[in-house]
PDB file of C-alpha atoms in Angstrom:
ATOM      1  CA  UNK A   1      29.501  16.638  -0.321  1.00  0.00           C
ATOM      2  CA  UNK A   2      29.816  12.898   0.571  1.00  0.00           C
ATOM      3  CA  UNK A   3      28.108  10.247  -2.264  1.00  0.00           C
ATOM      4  CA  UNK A   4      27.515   6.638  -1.396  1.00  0.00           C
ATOM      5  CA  UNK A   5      26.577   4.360  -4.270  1.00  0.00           C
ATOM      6  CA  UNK A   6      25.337   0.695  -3.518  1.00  0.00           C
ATOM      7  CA  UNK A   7      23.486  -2.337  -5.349  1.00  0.00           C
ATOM      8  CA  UNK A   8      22.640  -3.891  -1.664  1.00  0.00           C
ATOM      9  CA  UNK A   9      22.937  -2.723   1.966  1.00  0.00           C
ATOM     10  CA  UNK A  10      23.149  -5.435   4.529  1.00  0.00           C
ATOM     11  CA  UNK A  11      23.601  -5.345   8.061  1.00  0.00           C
ATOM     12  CA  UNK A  12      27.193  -5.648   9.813  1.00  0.00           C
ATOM     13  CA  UNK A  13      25.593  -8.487  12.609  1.00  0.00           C
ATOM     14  CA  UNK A  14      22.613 -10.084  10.834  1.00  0.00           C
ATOM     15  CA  UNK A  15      22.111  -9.513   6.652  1.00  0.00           C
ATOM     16  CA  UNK A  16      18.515  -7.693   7.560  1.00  0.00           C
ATOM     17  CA  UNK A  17      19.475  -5.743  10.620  1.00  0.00           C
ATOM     18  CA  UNK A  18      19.938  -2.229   9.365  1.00  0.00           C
ATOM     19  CA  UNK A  19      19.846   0.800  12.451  1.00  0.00           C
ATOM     20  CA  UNK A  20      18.656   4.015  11.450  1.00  0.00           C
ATOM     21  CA  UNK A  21      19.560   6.869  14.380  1.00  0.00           C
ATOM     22  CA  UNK A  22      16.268   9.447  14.753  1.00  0.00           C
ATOM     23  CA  UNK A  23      16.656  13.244  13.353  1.00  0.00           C
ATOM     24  CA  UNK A  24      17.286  14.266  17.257  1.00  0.00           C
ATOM     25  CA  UNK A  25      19.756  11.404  17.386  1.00  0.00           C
ATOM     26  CA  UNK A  26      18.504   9.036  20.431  1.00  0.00           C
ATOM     27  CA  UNK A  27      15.972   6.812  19.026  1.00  0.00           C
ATOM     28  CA  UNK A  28      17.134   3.850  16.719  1.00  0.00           C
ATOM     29  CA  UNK A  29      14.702   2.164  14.239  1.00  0.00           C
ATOM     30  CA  UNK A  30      15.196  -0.863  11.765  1.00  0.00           C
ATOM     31  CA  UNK A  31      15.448   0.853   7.799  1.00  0.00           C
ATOM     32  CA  UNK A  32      13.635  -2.136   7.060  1.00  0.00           C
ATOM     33  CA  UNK A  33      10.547  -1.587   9.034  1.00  0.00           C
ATOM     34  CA  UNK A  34      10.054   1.792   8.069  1.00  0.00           C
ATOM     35  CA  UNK A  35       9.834   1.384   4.561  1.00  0.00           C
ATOM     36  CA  UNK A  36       6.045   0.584   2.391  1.00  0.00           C
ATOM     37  CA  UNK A  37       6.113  -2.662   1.360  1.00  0.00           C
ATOM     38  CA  UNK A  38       3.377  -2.715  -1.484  1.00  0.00           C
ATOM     39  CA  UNK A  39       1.384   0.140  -2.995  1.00  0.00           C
ATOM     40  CA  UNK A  40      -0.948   0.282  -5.537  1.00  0.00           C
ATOM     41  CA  UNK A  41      -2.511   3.457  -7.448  1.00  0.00           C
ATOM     42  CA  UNK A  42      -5.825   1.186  -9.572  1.00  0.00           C
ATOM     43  CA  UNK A  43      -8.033   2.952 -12.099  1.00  0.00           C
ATOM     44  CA  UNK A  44     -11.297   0.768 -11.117  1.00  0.00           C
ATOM     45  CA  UNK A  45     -13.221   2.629 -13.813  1.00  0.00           C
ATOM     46  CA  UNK A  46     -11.344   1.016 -16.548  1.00  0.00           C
ATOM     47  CA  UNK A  47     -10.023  -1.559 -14.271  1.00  0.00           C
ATOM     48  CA  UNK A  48      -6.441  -1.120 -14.725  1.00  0.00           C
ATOM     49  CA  UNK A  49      -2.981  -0.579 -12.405  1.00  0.00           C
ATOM     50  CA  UNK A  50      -1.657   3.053 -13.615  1.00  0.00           C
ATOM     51  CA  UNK A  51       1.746   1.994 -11.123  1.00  0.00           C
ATOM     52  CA  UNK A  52       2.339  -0.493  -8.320  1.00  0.00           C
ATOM     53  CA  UNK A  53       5.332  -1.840  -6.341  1.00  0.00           C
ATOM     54  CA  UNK A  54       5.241  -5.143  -5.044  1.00  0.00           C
ATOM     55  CA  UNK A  55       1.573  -5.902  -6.458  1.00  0.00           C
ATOM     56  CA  UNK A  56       1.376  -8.867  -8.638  1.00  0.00           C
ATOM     57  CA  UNK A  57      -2.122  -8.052  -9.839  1.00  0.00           C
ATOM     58  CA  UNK A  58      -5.574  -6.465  -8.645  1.00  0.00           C
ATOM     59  CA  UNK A  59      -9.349  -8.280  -9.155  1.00  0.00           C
ATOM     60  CA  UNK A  60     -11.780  -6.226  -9.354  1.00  0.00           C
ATOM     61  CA  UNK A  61     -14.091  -8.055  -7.476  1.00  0.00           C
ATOM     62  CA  UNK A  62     -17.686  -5.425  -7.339  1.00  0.00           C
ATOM     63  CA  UNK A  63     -18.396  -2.015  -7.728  1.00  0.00           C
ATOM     64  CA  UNK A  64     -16.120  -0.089  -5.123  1.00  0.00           C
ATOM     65  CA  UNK A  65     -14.121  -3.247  -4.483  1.00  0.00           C
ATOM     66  CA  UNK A  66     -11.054  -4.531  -5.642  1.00  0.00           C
ATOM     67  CA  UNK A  67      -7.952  -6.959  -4.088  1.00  0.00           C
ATOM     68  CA  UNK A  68      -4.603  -6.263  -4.444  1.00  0.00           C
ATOM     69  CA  UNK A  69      -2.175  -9.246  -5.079  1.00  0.00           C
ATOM     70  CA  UNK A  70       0.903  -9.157  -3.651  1.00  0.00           C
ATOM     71  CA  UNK A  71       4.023 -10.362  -4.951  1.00  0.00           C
ATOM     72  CA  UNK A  72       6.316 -11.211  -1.897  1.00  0.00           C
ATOM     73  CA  UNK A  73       3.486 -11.766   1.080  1.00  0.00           C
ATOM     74  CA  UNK A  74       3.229 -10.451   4.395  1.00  0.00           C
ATOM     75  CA  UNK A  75       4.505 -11.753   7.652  1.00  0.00           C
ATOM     76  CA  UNK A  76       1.363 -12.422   8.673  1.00  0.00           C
ATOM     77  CA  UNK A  77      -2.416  -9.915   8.755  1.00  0.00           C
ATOM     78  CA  UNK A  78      -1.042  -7.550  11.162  1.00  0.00           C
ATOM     79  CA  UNK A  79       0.138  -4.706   9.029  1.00  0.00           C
ATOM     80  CA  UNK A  80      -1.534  -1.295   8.422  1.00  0.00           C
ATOM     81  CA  UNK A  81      -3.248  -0.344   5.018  1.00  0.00           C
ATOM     82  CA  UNK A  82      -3.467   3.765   3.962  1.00  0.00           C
ATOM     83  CA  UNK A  83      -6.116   4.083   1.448  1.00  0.00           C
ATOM     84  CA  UNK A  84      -6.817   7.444  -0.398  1.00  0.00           C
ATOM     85  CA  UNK A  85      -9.201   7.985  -3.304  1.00  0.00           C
ATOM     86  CA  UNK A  86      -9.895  10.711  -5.619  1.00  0.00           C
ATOM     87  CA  UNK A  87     -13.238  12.133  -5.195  1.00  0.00           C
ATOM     88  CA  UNK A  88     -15.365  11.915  -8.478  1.00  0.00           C
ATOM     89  CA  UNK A  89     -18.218  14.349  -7.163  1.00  0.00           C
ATOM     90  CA  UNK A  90     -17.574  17.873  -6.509  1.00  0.00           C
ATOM     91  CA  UNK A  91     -18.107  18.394  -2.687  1.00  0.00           C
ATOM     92  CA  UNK A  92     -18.495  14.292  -2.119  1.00  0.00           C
ATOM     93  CA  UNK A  93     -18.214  12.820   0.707  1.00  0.00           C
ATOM     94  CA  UNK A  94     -15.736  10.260   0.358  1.00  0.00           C
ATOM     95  CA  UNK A  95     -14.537   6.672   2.278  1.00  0.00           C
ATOM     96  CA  UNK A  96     -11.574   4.571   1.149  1.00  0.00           C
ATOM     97  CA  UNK A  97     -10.388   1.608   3.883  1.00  0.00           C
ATOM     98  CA  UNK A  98      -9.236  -1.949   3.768  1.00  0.00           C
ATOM     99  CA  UNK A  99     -10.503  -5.515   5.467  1.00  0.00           C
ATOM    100  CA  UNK A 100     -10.503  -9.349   4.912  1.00  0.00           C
ATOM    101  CA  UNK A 101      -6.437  -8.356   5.237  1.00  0.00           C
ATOM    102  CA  UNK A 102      -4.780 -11.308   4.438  1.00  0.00           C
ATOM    103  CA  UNK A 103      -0.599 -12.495   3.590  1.00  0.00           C
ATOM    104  CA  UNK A 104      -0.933 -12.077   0.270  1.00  0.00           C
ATOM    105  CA  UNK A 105      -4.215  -9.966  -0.058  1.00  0.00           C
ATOM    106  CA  UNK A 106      -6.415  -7.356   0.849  1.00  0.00           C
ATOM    107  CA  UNK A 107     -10.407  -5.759   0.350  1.00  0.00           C
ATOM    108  CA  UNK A 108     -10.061  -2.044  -0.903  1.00  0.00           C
ATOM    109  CA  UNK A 109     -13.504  -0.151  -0.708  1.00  0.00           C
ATOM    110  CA  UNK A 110     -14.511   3.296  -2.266  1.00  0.00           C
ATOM    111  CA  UNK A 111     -17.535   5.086  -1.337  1.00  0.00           C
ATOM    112  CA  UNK A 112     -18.929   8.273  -2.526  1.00  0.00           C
ATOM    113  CA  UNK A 113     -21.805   9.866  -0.580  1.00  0.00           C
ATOM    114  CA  UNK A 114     -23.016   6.642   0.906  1.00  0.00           C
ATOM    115  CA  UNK A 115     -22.683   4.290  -2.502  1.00  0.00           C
ATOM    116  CA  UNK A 116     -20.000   1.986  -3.664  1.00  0.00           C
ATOM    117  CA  UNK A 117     -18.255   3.500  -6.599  1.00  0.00           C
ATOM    118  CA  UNK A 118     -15.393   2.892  -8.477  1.00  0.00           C
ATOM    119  CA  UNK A 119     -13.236   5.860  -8.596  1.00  0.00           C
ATOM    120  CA  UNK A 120     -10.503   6.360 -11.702  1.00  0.00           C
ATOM    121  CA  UNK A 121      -7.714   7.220  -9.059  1.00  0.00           C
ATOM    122  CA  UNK A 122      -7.502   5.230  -5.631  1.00  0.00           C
ATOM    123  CA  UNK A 123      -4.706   4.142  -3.878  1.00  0.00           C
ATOM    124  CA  UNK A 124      -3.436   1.518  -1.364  1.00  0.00           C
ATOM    125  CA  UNK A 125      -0.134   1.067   0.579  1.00  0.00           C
ATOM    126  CA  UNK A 126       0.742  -1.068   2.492  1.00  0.00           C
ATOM    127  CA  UNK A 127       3.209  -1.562   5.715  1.00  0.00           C
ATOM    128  CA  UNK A 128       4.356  -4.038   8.299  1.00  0.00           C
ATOM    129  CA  UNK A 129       6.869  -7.446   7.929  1.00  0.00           C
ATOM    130  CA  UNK A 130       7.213  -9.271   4.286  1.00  0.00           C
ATOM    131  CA  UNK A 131       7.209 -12.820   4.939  1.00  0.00           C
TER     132      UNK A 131
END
């Protein structure tokens, strides 16, 4: 068995240019690109971060809703958001998603059966191009 052990991987042509070959070996994909680039899991109840990577700090802005800071922005507001929340009624019926996405921001709502709520385990991750 083969070990590598690195502080920093660069590209061989350009520093952030790193080619990843698909499992089936004919599709090529940037490391970079594939990777999360914040995520967040936020007790709102308390309002605290439990663990984060990349998020400077979360407001809690209204019941259900709370912004994520990030530390390095994005690109731009083109990048996808996976929310997930932790249902706090047996049998709820449950809605996390994200808007007003901005560089260094985004809206996180929780719903339970219709009503904003603030749930004691949500999450938020985000991916697309740091700035």
């Amino acid at each position: 068995m083969s070990e590598i052990k690195v502080d920093t991987l660069t590209g061989k042509t350009t520093a952030g240019d790193i080619t990843v070959t698909s499992e089936g070996g004919t599709a090529n994909m940037q490391l970079q690109q594939g990777l999360v680039k914040c995520w967040v899991h936020y007790d709102h109840d308390t309002p605290a971060v439990k663990d984060s990577l990349n998020a400077a700090s979360v407001t809690d802005v209204d019941t259900g809703m709370f912004d994520p800071q990030y530390t390095n922005s994005m690109n731009s507001s083109n990048y996808s958001v996976l929310r997930m929340g932790q249902a706090e009624i047996t049998n709820a019926d449950c809605t996390q998603y994200a808007y007003n996405k901005a560089t260094g921001s985004v809206r996180c709502y929780n719903s339970e059966n219709d009503s904003a709520i603030d749930l004691g385990n949500t999450d938020a991750a985000v991916l697309g191009d740091l700035a």
